[in-house]
Short mmCIF file of C-alpha atoms and ligand atoms in Angstrom, two decimals:
data_model
loop_
_atom_site.label_atom_id
_atom_site.label_comp_id
_atom_site.label_asym_id
_atom_site.label_seq_id
_atom_site.Cartn_x
_atom_site.Cartn_y
_atom_site.Cartn_z
CA MET K 192 209.34 1.88 41.91
CA PHE K 193 210.82 2.69 45.35
CA LYS K 194 212.55 -0.22 47.03
CA SER K 195 212.15 1.29 50.50
CA GLU K 196 209.96 4.22 51.61
CA PRO K 197 209.05 6.73 48.90
CA PRO K 198 210.69 10.11 49.55
CA ILE K 199 208.03 12.40 50.97
CA ASN K 200 210.08 15.50 51.78
CA ILE K 201 211.52 17.43 48.90
CA PRO K 202 214.90 19.13 49.42
CA THR K 203 214.53 22.90 49.68
CA ARG K 204 214.84 25.28 46.76
CA PRO K 205 218.14 27.08 46.24
CA THR K 206 216.72 30.35 47.64
CA GLN K 207 216.78 30.93 51.36
CA ALA K 208 216.84 33.53 54.10
CA GLU K 209 219.60 33.02 56.62
CA ILE K 210 218.89 34.37 60.11
CA ASP K 211 221.87 34.75 62.41
CA LEU K 212 220.62 34.41 65.99
CA ASP K 213 224.06 35.26 67.39
CA ARG K 214 223.75 38.64 65.73
CA LEU K 215 220.24 39.05 67.13
CA ARG K 216 221.58 38.47 70.65
CA TYR K 217 224.53 40.74 69.95
CA ASN K 218 222.14 43.53 68.94
CA LEU K 219 220.10 43.13 72.15
CA ARG K 220 223.24 43.34 74.30
CA SER K 221 224.46 46.29 72.30
CA ILE K 222 221.14 48.16 72.69
CA ARG K 223 221.04 47.45 76.42
CA LYS K 224 224.57 48.77 76.85
CA PHE K 225 223.67 51.91 74.90
CA ILE K 226 220.45 52.81 76.72
CA GLY K 227 221.60 51.72 80.19
CA GLU K 228 220.66 48.76 82.35
CA SER K 229 217.98 50.60 84.31
CA HIS K 230 215.38 50.35 81.52
CA LEU K 231 213.46 47.20 80.74
CA VAL K 232 213.51 46.09 77.11
CA MET K 233 210.49 44.83 75.22
CA ALA K 234 211.50 42.96 72.07
CA VAL K 235 208.91 43.65 69.39
CA VAL K 236 208.44 40.41 67.44
CA LYS K 237 205.23 41.25 65.59
CA ALA K 238 204.88 40.39 61.90
CA ASP K 239 206.84 37.17 62.39
CA ALA K 240 209.68 39.18 63.94
CA TYR K 241 209.77 41.54 60.94
CA GLY K 242 210.05 38.49 58.68
CA HIS K 243 212.84 36.83 60.69
CA GLY K 244 210.69 34.13 62.34
CA ALA K 245 208.95 35.01 65.62
CA ILE K 246 209.38 31.70 67.41
CA GLN K 247 213.09 31.28 66.75
CA CYS K 248 213.85 34.93 67.52
CA ALA K 249 211.74 34.92 70.70
CA GLN K 250 213.40 31.73 71.92
CA ALA K 251 216.84 33.23 71.39
CA LEU K 252 215.88 36.53 73.05
CA GLU K 253 214.16 34.85 75.98
CA LYS K 254 217.36 32.94 76.73
CA GLU K 255 219.16 36.27 76.62
CA GLY K 256 216.76 37.49 79.33
CA VAL K 257 214.69 40.06 77.42
CA ASP K 258 211.97 41.48 79.69
CA TRP K 259 208.88 41.55 77.48
CA PHE K 260 207.71 40.65 73.99
CA GLY K 261 205.45 42.86 71.90
CA VAL K 262 203.17 41.55 69.16
CA ALA K 263 200.47 43.13 67.04
CA LEU K 264 197.88 40.35 67.26
CA PRO K 265 196.81 37.96 70.01
CA GLU K 266 197.20 35.22 67.40
CA GLU K 267 200.90 36.06 67.28
CA GLY K 268 201.07 35.84 71.07
CA ILE K 269 199.39 32.44 71.07
CA GLU K 270 201.92 31.19 68.54
CA LEU K 271 204.66 32.13 71.03
CA ARG K 272 202.87 30.58 74.00
CA ASN K 273 202.44 27.36 72.00
CA ALA K 274 206.21 27.42 71.53
CA GLU K 275 206.58 27.57 75.32
CA ILE K 276 207.61 31.20 75.56
CA THR K 277 206.88 32.24 79.16
CA THR K 278 208.07 35.89 79.10
CA PRO K 279 205.23 38.46 79.38
CA ILE K 280 203.68 39.30 76.00
CA LEU K 281 201.93 42.58 75.20
CA CYS K 282 199.40 42.56 72.33
CA PHE K 283 199.21 46.03 70.75
CA GLY K 284 195.90 45.12 69.08
CA ASN K 285 193.03 42.86 70.15
CA TRP K 286 189.42 42.51 69.08
CA PRO K 287 186.02 41.72 70.62
CA GLY K 288 185.69 38.05 71.42
CA GLN K 289 189.40 37.45 72.00
CA GLU K 290 189.37 38.30 75.74
CA ASP K 291 188.97 34.84 77.28
CA ALA K 292 191.64 33.21 75.13
CA MET K 293 194.03 36.09 75.79
CA LEU K 294 193.66 35.94 79.55
CA PHE K 295 193.81 32.16 79.51
CA GLN K 296 197.10 32.29 77.59
CA ASN K 297 198.45 35.07 79.79
CA LEU K 298 198.61 37.63 76.98
CA THR K 299 198.45 41.25 78.10
CA PRO K 300 196.10 43.53 76.16
CA VAL K 301 196.61 47.15 75.15
CA VAL K 302 193.30 48.94 75.76
CA TYR K 303 192.09 52.44 74.80
CA GLN K 304 188.30 52.08 74.59
CA ILE K 305 186.17 51.78 77.70
CA GLU K 306 184.08 48.98 76.11
CA ARG K 307 187.24 46.92 75.72
CA ALA K 308 188.12 47.47 79.37
CA ALA K 309 184.59 46.32 80.25
CA ALA K 310 185.01 43.20 78.10
CA PHE K 311 188.29 42.31 79.84
CA ASP K 312 186.70 43.00 83.22
CA ALA K 313 183.88 40.56 82.41
CA ALA K 314 186.29 37.93 81.03
CA ALA K 315 188.50 38.23 84.11
CA ALA K 316 185.45 37.73 86.36
CA ARG K 317 184.51 34.59 84.38
CA LEU K 318 188.03 33.21 84.71
CA ASN K 319 188.28 34.30 88.33
CA GLN K 320 191.43 36.38 87.79
CA THR K 321 192.53 39.98 87.52
CA ALA K 322 193.20 41.22 83.98
CA LYS K 323 196.33 43.36 83.70
CA LEU K 324 195.80 46.09 81.12
CA HIS K 325 198.18 48.49 79.40
CA ILE K 326 196.39 51.71 78.52
CA LYS K 327 197.53 53.48 75.38
CA ILE K 328 197.32 57.25 75.16
CA ASP K 329 197.26 59.00 71.79
CA THR K 330 199.57 61.94 72.34
CA GLY K 331 199.95 62.80 68.67
CA MET K 332 200.37 59.69 66.56
CA GLY K 333 196.73 60.04 65.57
CA ARG K 334 196.21 56.31 65.11
CA VAL K 335 194.86 54.53 68.22
CA GLY K 336 194.82 55.46 71.89
CA VAL K 337 192.79 57.42 74.41
CA PRO K 338 192.84 60.99 73.06
CA ALA K 339 195.02 63.14 75.32
CA THR K 340 192.01 65.38 75.95
CA GLU K 341 189.89 62.48 77.25
CA VAL K 342 192.35 60.89 79.66
CA ALA K 343 190.66 62.17 82.81
CA ASP K 344 187.21 60.85 81.81
CA PHE K 345 188.76 57.54 80.80
CA ALA K 346 190.62 57.13 84.10
CA VAL K 347 187.46 57.92 86.08
CA ALA K 348 185.43 55.43 84.03
CA LEU K 349 188.06 52.72 84.55
CA LYS K 350 187.52 52.86 88.31
CA GLN K 351 184.18 51.05 87.97
CA PHE K 352 185.89 47.75 87.03
CA GLN K 353 186.77 45.43 89.90
CA ASN K 354 188.65 42.79 87.92
CA VAL K 355 191.19 44.84 85.99
CA GLU K 356 194.49 46.36 87.02
CA VAL K 357 196.34 49.04 85.09
CA GLU K 358 199.80 47.52 84.81
CA GLY K 359 201.10 49.77 82.08
CA LEU K 360 200.64 53.16 80.50
CA MET K 361 202.04 53.74 77.04
CA THR K 362 202.11 56.03 74.05
CA HIS K 363 203.72 55.82 70.62
CA PHE K 364 205.85 58.42 68.86
CA ALA K 365 205.12 59.70 65.38
CA ALA K 366 208.41 61.44 64.66
CA ALA K 367 211.03 60.17 67.10
CA ASP K 368 213.58 60.00 64.29
CA GLU K 369 213.84 63.81 64.31
CA VAL K 370 216.75 64.91 66.49
CA VAL K 371 215.08 68.19 67.38
CA SER K 372 211.41 67.36 67.46
CA ASP K 373 208.70 69.68 68.73
CA GLN K 374 206.22 66.89 68.09
CA THR K 375 208.13 64.39 70.26
CA ASN K 376 208.55 66.94 73.05
CA LEU K 377 204.83 67.68 72.97
CA GLN K 378 204.03 63.96 73.00
CA MET K 379 206.24 63.47 76.06
CA ARG K 380 204.59 66.39 77.89
CA LEU K 381 201.08 65.14 77.13
CA PHE K 382 202.08 61.65 78.23
CA ALA K 383 203.51 62.91 81.53
CA ALA K 384 200.23 64.74 82.15
CA ALA K 385 198.27 61.56 81.39
CA ALA K 386 200.41 59.61 83.87
CA GLU K 387 199.68 62.25 86.52
CA THR K 388 195.97 61.97 85.83
CA PHE K 389 196.13 58.20 86.30
CA HIS K 390 198.03 58.63 89.57
CA ALA K 391 195.51 61.19 90.77
CA ASN K 392 192.80 58.61 90.17
CA GLY K 393 194.53 56.00 92.26
CA PHE K 394 196.21 53.97 89.51
CA GLN K 395 199.87 52.99 89.93
CA PRO K 396 200.99 51.58 86.58
CA GLU K 397 204.36 49.94 87.10
CA LEU K 398 205.32 50.14 83.42
CA ILE K 399 205.52 53.51 81.71
CA ASP K 400 206.70 53.27 78.13
CA MET K 401 206.93 55.50 75.12
CA ALA K 402 210.01 54.75 73.10
CA ASN K 403 210.26 52.70 69.91
CA SER K 404 213.67 52.20 68.26
CA PRO K 405 214.29 55.82 67.23
CA GLY K 406 212.82 57.14 70.50
CA ALA K 407 215.13 54.98 72.62
CA ILE K 408 218.21 56.09 70.72
CA VAL K 409 217.51 59.71 69.85
CA HIS K 410 215.54 60.85 72.94
CA PRO K 411 217.11 59.52 76.16
CA ASP K 412 214.41 61.22 78.24
CA SER K 413 211.78 59.00 76.59
CA ARG K 414 213.22 55.73 77.90
CA ALA K 415 211.04 55.72 81.06
CA THR K 416 210.67 52.27 82.64
CA MET K 417 210.74 50.33 79.39
CA VAL K 418 211.62 50.75 75.73
CA ARG K 419 209.88 48.85 72.94
CA ILE K 420 212.47 47.84 70.37
CA GLY K 421 211.75 46.24 67.02
CA GLY K 422 213.86 47.24 64.04
CA LEU K 423 217.16 47.78 65.84
CA LEU K 424 217.13 44.23 67.19
CA TYR K 425 217.22 42.94 63.64
CA GLY K 426 220.02 45.34 62.75
CA LEU K 427 217.62 47.42 60.69
CA GLY K 428 216.80 51.05 60.97
CA GLY K 429 219.73 52.81 59.36
CA ASP K 430 216.77 54.51 57.69
CA VAL K 431 214.60 55.11 60.77
CA LEU K 432 217.40 56.76 62.74
CA PRO K 433 218.77 60.14 61.74
CA ARG K 434 221.68 59.73 59.34
CA ASP K 435 225.04 59.35 61.16
CA PHE K 436 223.40 59.58 64.57
CA PRO K 437 225.63 57.89 67.17
CA GLY K 438 223.79 54.74 68.16
CA PRO K 439 224.59 51.22 69.34
CA ASP K 440 226.71 48.98 67.14
CA LEU K 441 224.26 46.75 65.23
CA ARG K 442 224.62 43.87 62.81
CA PRO K 443 222.06 42.93 60.16
CA VAL K 444 220.52 39.61 61.20
CA LEU K 445 219.02 38.47 57.92
CA SER K 446 220.56 37.67 54.57
CA LEU K 447 218.82 36.48 51.44
CA ARG K 448 220.67 34.14 49.14
CA SER K 449 219.92 32.19 46.00
CA HIS K 450 221.82 30.36 43.30
CA ILE K 451 221.89 30.75 39.54
CA SER K 452 219.56 28.29 37.80
CA TYR K 453 220.36 28.99 34.17
CA VAL K 454 223.00 30.89 32.21
CA LYS K 455 223.18 31.79 28.56
CA THR K 456 225.19 34.02 26.26
CA VAL K 457 222.97 36.15 24.07
CA PRO K 458 223.76 38.48 21.15
CA THR K 459 223.31 42.24 21.01
CA GLY K 460 219.67 43.21 20.62
CA THR K 461 218.10 40.47 22.73
CA THR K 462 215.07 41.46 24.81
CA ILE K 463 214.87 40.22 28.37
CA GLY K 464 211.78 39.45 30.44
CA TYR K 465 208.15 40.58 30.42
CA GLY K 466 207.48 43.54 28.20
CA GLY K 467 210.97 43.30 26.69
CA THR K 468 211.98 46.24 28.87
CA PHE K 469 215.69 45.41 28.63
CA LEU K 470 217.55 45.20 25.33
CA THR K 471 221.13 43.94 25.34
CA GLU K 472 223.53 46.48 23.87
CA ARG K 473 226.38 43.98 23.60
CA GLU K 474 226.87 40.26 23.61
CA SER K 475 225.85 39.47 27.21
CA VAL K 476 225.96 36.66 29.71
CA ILE K 477 222.51 36.51 31.24
CA ALA K 478 221.64 34.43 34.30
CA THR K 479 218.29 33.53 35.82
CA VAL K 480 217.84 33.38 39.59
CA PRO K 481 214.91 31.54 41.22
CA ILE K 482 213.53 34.39 43.30
CA GLY K 483 210.76 36.80 42.45
CA TYR K 484 208.38 39.34 43.87
CA HIS K 485 206.36 36.72 45.71
CA ASP K 486 209.52 35.97 47.65
CA GLY K 487 209.79 39.62 48.58
CA LEU K 488 212.15 41.00 45.96
CA PRO K 489 210.28 44.21 45.07
CA ARG K 490 209.19 44.40 41.43
CA VAL K 491 210.27 48.02 41.37
CA LEU K 492 213.86 46.73 41.31
CA SER K 493 213.23 45.80 37.66
CA ASN K 494 216.09 47.29 35.58
CA ASN K 495 217.09 49.09 38.76
CA GLY K 496 218.58 46.97 41.53
CA SER K 497 221.62 44.73 41.59
CA VAL K 498 222.77 41.58 43.35
CA LEU K 499 226.16 40.20 44.41
CA VAL K 500 227.87 37.47 42.41
CA ASN K 501 231.52 36.65 43.13
CA GLY K 502 231.62 39.70 45.39
CA LYS K 503 230.70 41.99 42.49
CA ARG K 504 227.52 43.83 41.56
CA ALA K 505 225.44 42.21 38.83
CA PRO K 506 222.55 44.39 37.63
CA ILE K 507 218.97 43.14 37.56
CA VAL K 508 217.87 43.28 33.93
CA GLY K 509 214.27 43.25 32.72
CA ARG K 510 211.31 42.91 34.99
CA VAL K 511 211.42 41.04 38.26
CA SER K 512 208.70 38.43 37.85
CA MET K 513 206.81 36.38 40.41
CA ASP K 514 209.31 33.52 40.61
CA TRP K 515 212.35 34.56 38.58
CA THR K 516 214.78 37.43 38.37
CA ILE K 517 217.22 37.90 35.54
CA ILE K 518 220.70 39.37 36.02
CA ASP K 519 223.54 40.43 33.75
CA VAL K 520 226.68 38.55 34.81
CA THR K 521 228.84 39.59 31.85
CA ASP K 522 231.24 41.57 34.08
CA VAL K 523 231.34 39.51 37.27
CA GLY K 524 233.65 36.68 36.29
CA ASP K 525 232.77 33.03 36.28
CA ALA K 526 229.05 32.48 36.79
CA SER K 527 227.39 29.17 36.15
CA VAL K 528 224.47 27.08 37.35
CA GLY K 529 224.76 26.89 41.13
CA THR K 530 226.83 30.05 41.62
CA GLU K 531 225.72 31.90 44.76
CA VAL K 532 223.71 35.12 44.38
CA VAL K 533 223.31 37.45 47.37
CA LEU K 534 220.24 39.67 47.24
CA LEU K 535 220.59 40.93 50.80
CA GLY K 536 223.64 40.45 52.98
CA GLU K 537 227.37 40.04 52.53
CA GLN K 538 229.58 38.29 50.02
CA LEU K 539 233.37 38.55 49.80
CA GLY K 540 233.45 41.86 51.64
CA GLN K 541 230.66 43.48 49.62
CA LYS K 542 227.22 44.02 51.10
CA ILE K 543 223.66 44.91 50.23
CA ARG K 544 221.64 46.11 53.20
CA ALA K 545 217.87 46.11 53.54
CA GLU K 546 218.21 49.90 53.69
CA ASP K 547 219.79 49.88 50.20
CA LEU K 548 216.94 47.86 48.69
CA ALA K 549 214.45 50.01 50.57
CA GLU K 550 215.86 53.20 49.13
CA LEU K 551 215.54 51.85 45.57
CA ALA K 552 212.02 50.67 46.35
CA THR K 553 211.08 54.00 48.03
CA THR K 554 210.20 52.30 51.31
CA ILE K 555 211.93 51.53 54.62
CA SER K 556 214.10 48.57 55.55
CA TYR K 557 211.32 47.13 57.76
CA GLU K 558 209.08 46.60 54.76
CA ILE K 559 211.82 44.71 52.94
CA THR K 560 212.28 42.04 55.63
CA CYS K 561 208.56 41.96 56.53
CA GLY K 562 207.86 41.39 52.85
CA LEU K 563 209.88 38.18 52.56
CA GLY K 564 207.50 35.56 51.25
CA SER K 565 206.30 32.57 53.21
CA ARG K 566 207.79 30.19 50.66
CA VAL K 567 211.33 31.39 51.36
CA PRO K 568 212.83 28.82 53.73
CA ARG K 569 214.33 30.39 56.86
CA VAL K 570 217.61 28.85 57.96
CA TYR K 571 218.89 29.68 61.45
CA LEU K 572 222.52 30.11 62.41
CA ASP K 573 223.14 29.75 66.12
CA CYS K 574 226.72 29.27 67.30
CA ALA K 575 225.67 29.51 70.96
CA GLU K 576 223.37 26.53 70.45
CA ALA K 577 225.93 24.63 68.44
CA GLY K 578 228.18 25.02 71.52
C1 LIG J 158 206.05 48.24 66.05
C2 LIG J 158 205.97 48.94 67.33
C3 LIG J 158 207.14 49.24 68.05
C4 LIG J 158 208.54 48.95 67.52
O1 LIG J 158 208.95 49.95 66.63
P1 LIG J 158 210.45 49.91 66.04
O2 LIG J 158 210.62 51.18 65.30
O3 LIG J 158 210.54 48.73 65.16
O4 LIG J 158 211.34 49.81 67.23
C5 LIG J 158 207.00 49.82 69.30
N1 LIG J 158 205.78 50.10 69.81
C6 LIG J 158 204.64 49.85 69.13
C7 LIG J 158 203.33 50.19 69.74
C8 LIG J 158 204.70 49.28 67.87
O5 LIG J 158 203.58 49.04 67.18
#
């Protein structure tokens, strides 16, 4: 049937996430300018860079000279090392059995249990190296970390290990988005006391870090030697910073676009989608878009959200299903098969931000981009690379 080679790659579907690496770099520069050059910046690229693609984002940020990367899992760090990322990588989580591979790949562990320190000490001895650890103190997040009340015992116990070095001391804020925050102030005081205890026990951690995105912006005194920035890098976080708080200028990095697959004109009284939850009240032009909740469009946007078509808002009608979403294009001008639909991003001067979708879905912008499905092709824009 095929005269030459059979085609083995299928062209991509008409739904894609566009990631603008120029904007990512712009956001890093903007954040650095805002917080001052004297603080190191760790770019948090866990969860596939909040859905933006960890390898591509890390490569762009490494070229921009970011100081550290932060990931949740050692597996995520290994993915970056395999892509030839050489910048230091901190793994916020790690589990028994992962020590040798982590040290071998030069991934830095966060540790808060003495058994884990012992395991890294033993692994370092086996590999004939010194393991650099970052010790996490729980000053009020209540999630993981050495309890603030047990710091002294922990520091004393750490002294028994010959093959580990405490390179960093960190904590994580629970409520840094509050402008006046007793909790954040308490966390900073407890953390300063923990640092003193480590010093008194002969440890000299060179990295002292507390601040996540809201901490770095809202609480200048939490910037210490390094800030750990996730959301803001991706231009997210309008909803994790206090409303109207003066922060760095940021640009959303990701947009989500699709194209109409099918259009029909239906009479008054037509039901649309699963459960027939939408009933047309007039003759309507109804279009189907090939994106669904598996792709990350929250099902709670059923009969609730809207999308951009021709720079105008077209409401989502009926239930968002796994692979399809139905929209009412009666009032948005010419819409036919192939017309662009913007679910997230800009079109002809109009925009839908992740924060807007998040508000409708009663979540935060981070969950919207993290929730983009694996079958949504990521397309990277990079003017710097294009020359
Ligand atoms: C995710 C994470 C961050 C980044 O938080 P953002 O609000 O996205 O800046 C910082 N530190 C730790 C420990 C984290 O887990």
